[in-house]
Amino acid sequence: MLSRTVHVALGERSYPIEIGTGNLRDSGRFLLGRRHVSHAVIITDSNVENRHAMTVAESLSDADMLVDLLVVDPGEASKCAEVLEGLWNKLLELGADRRTVITAVGGGVIGDLAGYVAASYARGLAFLQVPTTLLAQVDSSVGGKTGINLEGAKNMVGAFWQPIGVVVDTAVLDTLPIREYRSGLAEVVKYGVILDADFFMYLEENVAGLNARDPEVLREIVAKSCALKALVVSRDEREETGLRAVLNYGHTFCHAFETLTNYSTLLHGEAVSIGMMCAARLAERMGRIDQELVDRQYRLLTALNLPVDVPAVDHDAALKVMARDKKVEHGKLRFVLPTRMGHVELVGNVAPEDVLASML
Ligand SMILES: NC(=O)c1ccc[n+]([C@@H]2O[C@H](COP(=O)([O-])OP(=O)(O)OC[C@H]3O[C@@H](n4cnc5c(N)ncnc54)[C@H](O)[C@@H]3O)[C@@H](O)[C@H]2O)c1
Ligand SMILES: [Zn+2]
């Protein structure tokens, strides 16, 4: 089987990400290679249960583990205290203990929720990630952020909790709805712009393969994306030095558009795509890059069928939302902006007029 491994270097919390095609059915072997566990609790959602979680369950069972399956409703609404409490109580009924591994099989919602179950139950259980959306494979399964939402405050309660390993099978993406797939590609493009000009060029040269979900291209982009995010995370695991902020390229605009459209019209990656266009135009306005970079980013995003036009929201309202963003210091707007392809900087004291103009 063609697979490759990306190592996430975090001292004693280091772990491997195995990336292959068709390797879901080998997850039992992978897990046993990491740790001796006798009981696995798989947490998944009802869209993923029959498609992929059962394959993982069989593989773990074949590796002599007792396997339990807990299924929640699909969607962001499951990342809440009520569902979390329900899962805690199920674990109690199932007699979960230190020999139990919590296994997340699903997208970012399941990864964040199950990861926080693992972080919190019995003061911490081992955790295996099996991400099944492109977004989860390239972004949310790397970095150890887990948690749930409060009403009106996304990801407000949570913990940094690293998995003991991640199994990525690109074949699971075959069943992913097309919008969800494209949405994940936006984060992939982001890694090229912020950290790796060669990778951006690889994406430009492989648009056809990307659109066709070619397995070899998928293994390459997932491996590269994970490696790039892992590098950033290993230098700033708990978001303390500011280095991890580079991952927020396009996200200040993105959050404003998501907020003002009530998280209902745009998928996250779609808002990231539009946000990256705004950020690139802002950088160009401020004389930090020339138009060439803006154009290349535009061409790649549109070739991947991602949206690039700002949604119909009030621009002043968007500015107000951005002024409340985490990256604002003493009321001054700060943005992650490119200086050249493959490099970004955190730029402070950005003029509101420039921000407004970059949304046109
Ligand atoms: N922890 C982090 O660092 C981090 C980073 C980015 C995003 N996130 C979180 O990730 C979440 C979004 O993740 P997402 O985009 O994966 O959404 P998601 O988990 O809701 O998955 C999207 C949809 O695809 C379905 N699905 C999943 N895999 C499938 C498959 N293989 N085939 C068919 N359908 C499938 C799901 O049931 C769901 O309906 C948000 O809650 C966000 O806050 C976390
Ligand atoms: Zn994102």
Coordinates of C-alpha atoms and ligand atoms in Angstrom, one line a residue:
M1 CA 0.0 0.0 0.0
L2 CA 1.2 3.5 -0.9
S3 CA 1.3 5.4 2.3
R4 CA 3.5 8.0 3.9
T5 CA 3.9 9.3 7.4
V6 CA 4.2 12.8 8.7
H7 CA 5.7 13.2 12.1
V8 CA 4.3 15.8 14.5
A9 CA 7.2 16.8 16.7
L10 CA 5.9 17.8 20.1
G11 CA 8.4 16.2 22.5
E12 CA 6.7 13.4 24.5
R13 CA 3.4 14.3 22.9
S14 CA 4.8 13.6 19.4
Y15 CA 2.7 11.4 17.1
P16 CA 2.6 10.1 13.5
I17 CA 0.0 10.9 10.8
E18 CA -0.3 8.0 8.4
I19 CA -1.6 9.1 5.0
G20 CA -2.7 6.4 2.5
T21 CA -5.5 5.3 0.2
G22 CA -7.5 2.3 1.4
N23 CA -5.7 2.2 4.8
L24 CA -8.8 2.6 6.9
R25 CA -9.1 -1.1 7.2
D26 CA -5.6 -1.2 8.7
S27 CA -6.3 1.3 11.5
G28 CA -6.3 -1.6 14.1
R29 CA -2.7 -2.5 13.2
F30 CA -1.7 1.2 13.2
L31 CA -3.3 1.7 16.7
L32 CA -1.7 -1.4 18.2
G33 CA 1.6 -0.1 16.9
R34 CA 1.1 3.0 18.9
R35 CA -0.1 1.7 22.2
H36 CA -1.5 -1.5 23.8
V37 CA -5.2 -0.8 24.1
S38 CA -7.9 -3.3 24.8
H39 CA -11.1 -1.2 24.4
A40 CA -11.9 1.4 21.7
V41 CA -14.9 3.7 21.8
I42 CA -15.5 5.1 18.3
I43 CA -17.4 8.4 18.1
T44 CA -18.9 9.2 14.8
D45 CA -21.9 10.9 13.2
S46 CA -24.7 9.2 11.3
N47 CA -23.5 10.3 7.9
V48 CA -20.1 8.6 8.5
E49 CA -21.3 5.6 10.5
N50 CA -22.1 3.2 7.8
R51 CA -19.8 4.7 5.1
H52 CA -16.6 4.6 7.1
A53 CA -16.8 4.1 10.9
M54 CA -17.9 0.5 10.5
T55 CA -14.7 -0.2 8.5
V56 CA -12.6 1.2 11.4
A57 CA -14.7 -0.8 13.9
E58 CA -14.0 -4.0 12.1
S59 CA -10.3 -3.3 11.8
L60 CA -10.0 -2.5 15.6
S61 CA -12.1 -5.6 16.4
D62 CA -9.8 -7.7 14.2
A63 CA -6.9 -6.4 16.3
D64 CA -8.5 -7.9 19.3
M65 CA -10.1 -4.8 20.8
L66 CA -13.5 -4.6 22.3
V67 CA -15.2 -2.0 20.2
D68 CA -18.1 0.3 21.1
L69 CA -19.7 2.7 18.7
L70 CA -21.3 6.0 19.7
V71 CA -23.2 7.9 17.0
V72 CA -24.2 11.6 17.2
D73 CA -26.2 13.8 14.8
P74 CA -24.2 15.3 12.0
G75 CA -23.5 19.0 12.0
E76 CA -22.0 21.8 14.1
A77 CA -24.9 21.7 16.6
S78 CA -23.5 18.5 18.0
K79 CA -20.5 20.4 19.3
C80 CA -22.4 21.4 22.5
A81 CA -22.4 20.7 26.2
E82 CA -25.6 18.6 26.0
V83 CA -24.1 16.1 23.5
L84 CA -20.8 16.1 25.5
E85 CA -22.5 15.2 28.7
G86 CA -24.4 12.4 26.9
L87 CA -21.1 11.0 25.7
W88 CA -19.6 11.2 29.2
N89 CA -22.5 9.2 30.6
K90 CA -22.3 6.6 27.8
L91 CA -18.5 6.1 28.6
L92 CA -19.5 5.6 32.3
E93 CA -22.0 2.9 31.2
L94 CA -19.4 1.3 29.0
G95 CA -16.9 1.2 31.8
A96 CA -14.3 3.2 29.9
D97 CA -11.0 3.5 31.7
R98 CA -7.3 4.1 31.1
R99 CA -7.1 1.2 28.7
T100 CA -9.8 2.8 26.5
V101 CA -8.9 4.8 23.4
I102 CA -11.4 7.3 22.1
T103 CA -11.5 7.1 18.3
A104 CA -12.9 10.0 16.3
V105 CA -14.2 8.9 12.9
G106 CA -15.6 12.0 11.1
G107 CA -15.1 15.6 10.1
G108 CA -13.9 18.5 12.2
V109 CA -17.0 18.5 14.3
I110 CA -16.5 14.9 15.4
G111 CA -12.7 15.4 15.9
D112 CA -13.2 18.5 18.1
L113 CA -16.0 16.9 20.1
A114 CA -14.5 13.4 20.6
G115 CA -11.1 15.0 21.2
Y116 CA -12.6 17.0 24.1
V117 CA -14.4 13.9 25.4
A118 CA -10.9 12.2 25.4
A119 CA -9.3 15.2 27.1
S120 CA -11.9 15.5 29.8
Y121 CA -13.2 12.0 30.7
A122 CA -11.4 10.5 33.7
R123 CA -8.9 13.3 33.4
G124 CA -7.7 12.3 30.0
L125 CA -7.9 9.2 27.7
A126 CA -5.9 8.2 24.7
F127 CA -7.2 9.6 21.5
L128 CA -7.0 8.4 17.9
Q129 CA -8.1 10.6 15.0
V130 CA -9.5 9.2 11.8
P131 CA -10.5 12.4 9.8
T132 CA -13.0 11.9 7.0
T133 CA -13.4 15.4 5.5
L134 CA -10.6 17.1 3.6
L135 CA -10.8 20.0 6.1
A136 CA -10.3 17.6 9.0
Q137 CA -7.5 15.8 7.2
V138 CA -5.5 18.9 6.4
D139 CA -6.4 21.2 9.3
S140 CA -8.5 20.2 12.3
S141 CA -6.9 16.9 13.0
V142 CA -3.5 18.5 13.3
G143 CA -2.6 20.7 16.3
G144 CA -4.5 19.3 19.3
K145 CA -7.2 21.9 19.6
T146 CA -10.4 20.2 20.8
G147 CA -13.6 21.6 22.2
I148 CA -17.2 22.6 22.0
N149 CA -19.3 25.7 21.3
L150 CA -21.3 27.8 23.7
E151 CA -24.4 29.5 22.4
G152 CA -23.0 32.5 20.5
A153 CA -19.3 31.6 21.2
K154 CA -17.7 29.1 18.9
N155 CA -15.0 26.8 20.4
M156 CA -15.2 28.6 23.7
V157 CA -14.8 25.5 25.9
G158 CA -12.0 23.1 25.2
A159 CA -8.5 21.9 25.7
F160 CA -5.2 21.2 23.9
W161 CA -5.2 17.4 23.7
Q162 CA -2.9 15.7 21.2
P163 CA -3.9 12.4 19.7
I164 CA -1.6 9.4 19.9
G165 CA -1.9 9.1 16.1
V166 CA -3.9 10.1 13.0
V167 CA -5.0 7.7 10.2
V168 CA -5.8 9.5 7.0
D169 CA -7.4 7.5 4.2
T170 CA -7.9 9.6 1.1
A171 CA -10.4 7.1 -0.3
V172 CA -13.0 8.3 2.3
L173 CA -13.1 11.6 0.4
D174 CA -14.9 9.9 -2.5
T175 CA -18.2 10.0 -0.6
L176 CA -17.7 13.6 0.5
P177 CA -20.2 16.1 -1.0
I178 CA -18.5 18.3 -3.6
R179 CA -19.0 21.6 -1.6
E180 CA -17.4 20.1 1.5
Y181 CA -14.5 18.8 -0.6
R182 CA -13.8 22.2 -2.3
S183 CA -14.1 23.9 1.1
G184 CA -11.2 21.8 2.4
L185 CA -9.2 22.8 -0.7
A186 CA -9.3 26.5 0.4
E187 CA -7.2 25.6 3.5
V188 CA -4.8 23.7 1.3
V189 CA -4.3 26.8 -0.9
K190 CA -3.8 28.8 2.3
Y191 CA -0.8 26.7 3.3
G192 CA 0.9 27.4 -0.1
V193 CA 0.4 31.2 0.2
I194 CA 1.5 31.5 3.8
L195 CA 4.4 29.0 3.9
D196 CA 5.4 27.4 0.7
A197 CA 5.7 28.9 -2.8
D198 CA 6.7 25.6 -4.3
F199 CA 3.6 23.9 -2.9
F200 CA 1.4 26.7 -4.4
M201 CA 3.0 26.0 -7.7
Y202 CA 2.3 22.3 -7.3
L203 CA -1.4 23.1 -6.8
E204 CA -1.4 25.3 -9.9
E205 CA 0.0 22.5 -11.9
N206 CA -2.3 19.9 -10.5
V207 CA -5.7 21.6 -10.8
A208 CA -7.2 18.8 -12.9
G209 CA -6.0 16.1 -10.4
L210 CA -7.4 18.2 -7.5
N211 CA -10.8 18.6 -9.1
A212 CA -10.9 14.8 -10.0
R213 CA -9.8 13.8 -6.4
D214 CA -6.9 11.9 -7.8
P215 CA -5.5 9.7 -5.0
E216 CA -1.9 10.4 -5.6
V217 CA -2.5 14.2 -5.7
L218 CA -4.6 13.9 -2.5
R219 CA -1.9 12.0 -0.7
E220 CA 0.6 14.7 -1.7
I221 CA -1.5 17.6 -0.7
V222 CA -2.6 16.1 2.6
A223 CA 0.9 15.1 3.5
K224 CA 2.3 18.6 2.6
S225 CA -0.5 20.4 4.4
C226 CA -0.1 18.3 7.6
A227 CA 3.7 18.8 7.5
L228 CA 3.3 22.5 7.2
K229 CA 0.7 22.8 9.9
A230 CA 2.7 20.5 12.1
L231 CA 5.8 22.7 11.7
V232 CA 3.9 25.7 12.9
V233 CA 2.2 23.9 15.7
S234 CA 5.5 22.4 17.0
R235 CA 6.9 25.8 17.3
D236 CA 3.9 27.3 19.1
E237 CA 1.8 24.4 20.4
R238 CA -0.4 26.5 22.7
E239 CA -0.7 29.6 20.6
E240 CA 1.6 31.6 22.9
T241 CA 4.4 33.0 20.7
G242 CA 2.1 34.4 18.0
L243 CA 3.7 32.1 15.4
R244 CA 0.5 30.0 15.1
A245 CA -1.3 33.2 14.0
V246 CA 0.0 32.8 10.4
L247 CA -2.6 30.0 10.0
N248 CA -5.2 32.7 10.3
Y249 CA -4.5 34.1 6.9
G250 CA -7.8 35.2 5.4
H251 CA -9.6 34.3 8.6
T252 CA -10.3 37.7 10.0
F253 CA -12.4 38.6 6.9
C254 CA -13.7 35.0 6.9
H255 CA -15.1 35.2 10.4
A256 CA -16.8 38.5 9.7
F257 CA -18.6 37.0 6.7
E258 CA -19.5 33.8 8.6
T259 CA -20.9 35.9 11.5
L260 CA -22.9 38.3 9.3
T261 CA -24.4 35.4 7.3
N262 CA -25.2 33.5 10.5
Y263 CA -23.0 30.6 9.5
S264 CA -25.8 29.6 7.2
T265 CA -24.9 30.4 3.6
L266 CA -21.1 29.9 3.4
L267 CA -19.1 26.8 4.4
H268 CA -16.0 27.7 6.3
G269 CA -13.6 27.0 3.4
E270 CA -15.8 29.1 1.1
A271 CA -15.5 32.0 3.5
V272 CA -11.8 31.4 3.8
S273 CA -11.4 31.6 0.0
I274 CA -13.2 35.0 -0.1
G275 CA -11.3 36.1 3.0
M276 CA -8.0 35.3 1.4
M277 CA -8.9 37.4 -1.6
C278 CA -9.7 40.3 0.6
A279 CA -6.5 39.9 2.6
A280 CA -4.4 39.7 -0.7
R281 CA -6.1 42.9 -2.0
L282 CA -5.4 44.6 1.4
A283 CA -1.8 43.7 1.1
E284 CA -1.6 45.0 -2.4
R285 CA -3.3 48.3 -1.4
M286 CA -0.7 48.7 1.4
G287 CA 2.1 48.2 -1.1
R288 CA 3.3 44.9 0.5
I289 CA 2.8 42.7 -2.6
D290 CA 2.2 43.4 -6.3
Q291 CA -0.9 42.4 -8.3
E292 CA 0.7 39.3 -9.6
L293 CA 0.2 37.4 -6.3
V294 CA -3.4 38.6 -6.1
D295 CA -4.0 37.3 -9.6
R296 CA -2.4 33.9 -9.1
Q297 CA -4.4 33.3 -5.9
Y298 CA -7.6 34.4 -7.7
R299 CA -6.8 32.1 -10.7
L300 CA -6.1 29.1 -8.5
L301 CA -9.2 29.5 -6.2
T302 CA -11.5 30.0 -9.2
A303 CA -10.0 27.0 -11.0
L304 CA -10.9 24.9 -7.9
N305 CA -14.4 26.3 -8.2
L306 CA -14.2 28.2 -4.9
P307 CA -16.1 31.4 -4.4
V308 CA -14.1 34.6 -4.4
D309 CA -16.8 37.4 -4.3
V310 CA -17.6 39.1 -1.0
P311 CA -21.2 38.1 0.0
A312 CA -23.9 40.7 0.3
V313 CA -23.2 42.0 3.8
D314 CA -22.9 45.4 5.2
H315 CA -19.2 46.4 5.0
D316 CA -19.3 48.7 8.0
A317 CA -20.8 45.9 10.0
A318 CA -18.1 43.6 8.8
L319 CA -15.5 46.1 10.0
K320 CA -17.1 46.2 13.4
V321 CA -17.0 42.4 13.7
M322 CA -13.3 42.4 12.6
A323 CA -12.5 45.1 15.3
R324 CA -13.7 42.5 17.9
D325 CA -11.4 39.8 16.4
K326 CA -8.9 38.1 18.7
K327 CA -6.0 39.6 16.7
V328 CA -7.1 43.2 17.6
E329 CA -4.7 44.8 20.1
H330 CA -5.8 48.0 21.8
G331 CA -8.5 48.6 19.2
K332 CA -6.0 48.5 16.3
L333 CA -6.8 46.2 13.4
R334 CA -4.2 43.5 12.7
F335 CA -4.1 41.2 9.8
V336 CA -2.0 38.3 8.5
L337 CA -0.8 39.5 5.2
P338 CA 1.6 38.1 2.5
T339 CA 4.8 39.9 1.7
R340 CA 5.6 37.4 -1.2
M341 CA 4.3 34.0 -2.2
G342 CA 5.0 31.6 0.6
H343 CA 5.5 34.2 3.3
V344 CA 3.1 36.2 5.6
E345 CA 3.5 38.6 8.4
L346 CA 1.3 39.9 11.2
V347 CA 0.7 43.5 10.3
G348 CA -0.6 45.9 13.0
N349 CA -2.3 49.3 12.8
V350 CA -4.1 48.7 9.5
A351 CA -6.3 51.7 8.4
P352 CA -10.1 50.9 8.4
E353 CA -10.4 52.6 5.0
D354 CA -8.0 50.1 3.5
V355 CA -9.9 47.2 5.0
L356 CA -13.2 48.6 3.6
A357 CA -11.7 49.1 0.2
S358 CA -10.3 45.6 0.0
M359 CA -13.8 44.2 0.4
L360 CA -14.9 45.7 -2.9
Ligands
LIG1 N1 -9.5 21.8 16.0 C1 -9.0 22.6 15.0 O1 -7.9 23.0 14.9 C2 -10.0 23.0 14.0 C3 -9.6 23.6 12.8 C4 -10.5 24.0 11.8 C5 -11.8 23.7 12.0 N2 -12.3 23.0 13.1 C6 -13.7 22.7 13.4 O2 -14.0 21.8 12.4 C7 -15.5 21.8 12.2 C8 -15.7 21.7 10.7 O3 -15.3 20.5 10.2 P1 -15.8 19.9 8.9 O4 -15.8 20.9 7.8 O5 -15.1 18.7 8.7 O6 -17.4 19.7 9.2 P2 -18.2 18.4 9.7 O7 -17.5 17.6 10.6 O8 -19.5 19.0 10.0 O9 -18.4 17.6 8.3 C9 -19.1 18.1 7.2 C10 -20.2 17.2 6.7 O10 -19.6 16.1 6.0 C11 -20.1 14.9 6.5 N3 -19.1 13.9 6.3 C12 -17.9 13.8 7.0 N4 -17.1 12.9 6.3 C13 -17.8 12.4 5.3 C14 -17.5 11.5 4.2 N5 -16.3 10.9 4.1 N6 -18.5 11.3 3.3 C15 -19.7 11.9 3.4 N7 -20.0 12.8 4.3 C16 -19.1 13.1 5.3 C17 -20.5 15.2 8.0 O11 -21.4 14.3 8.5 C18 -21.0 16.6 7.9 O12 -22.4 16.6 7.5 C19 -15.9 23.1 12.9 O13 -16.6 22.8 14.1 C20 -14.6 23.8 13.2 O14 -14.7 24.6 14.3 C21 -11.4 22.7 14.1
ZN2 ZN -10.0 27.7 8.7

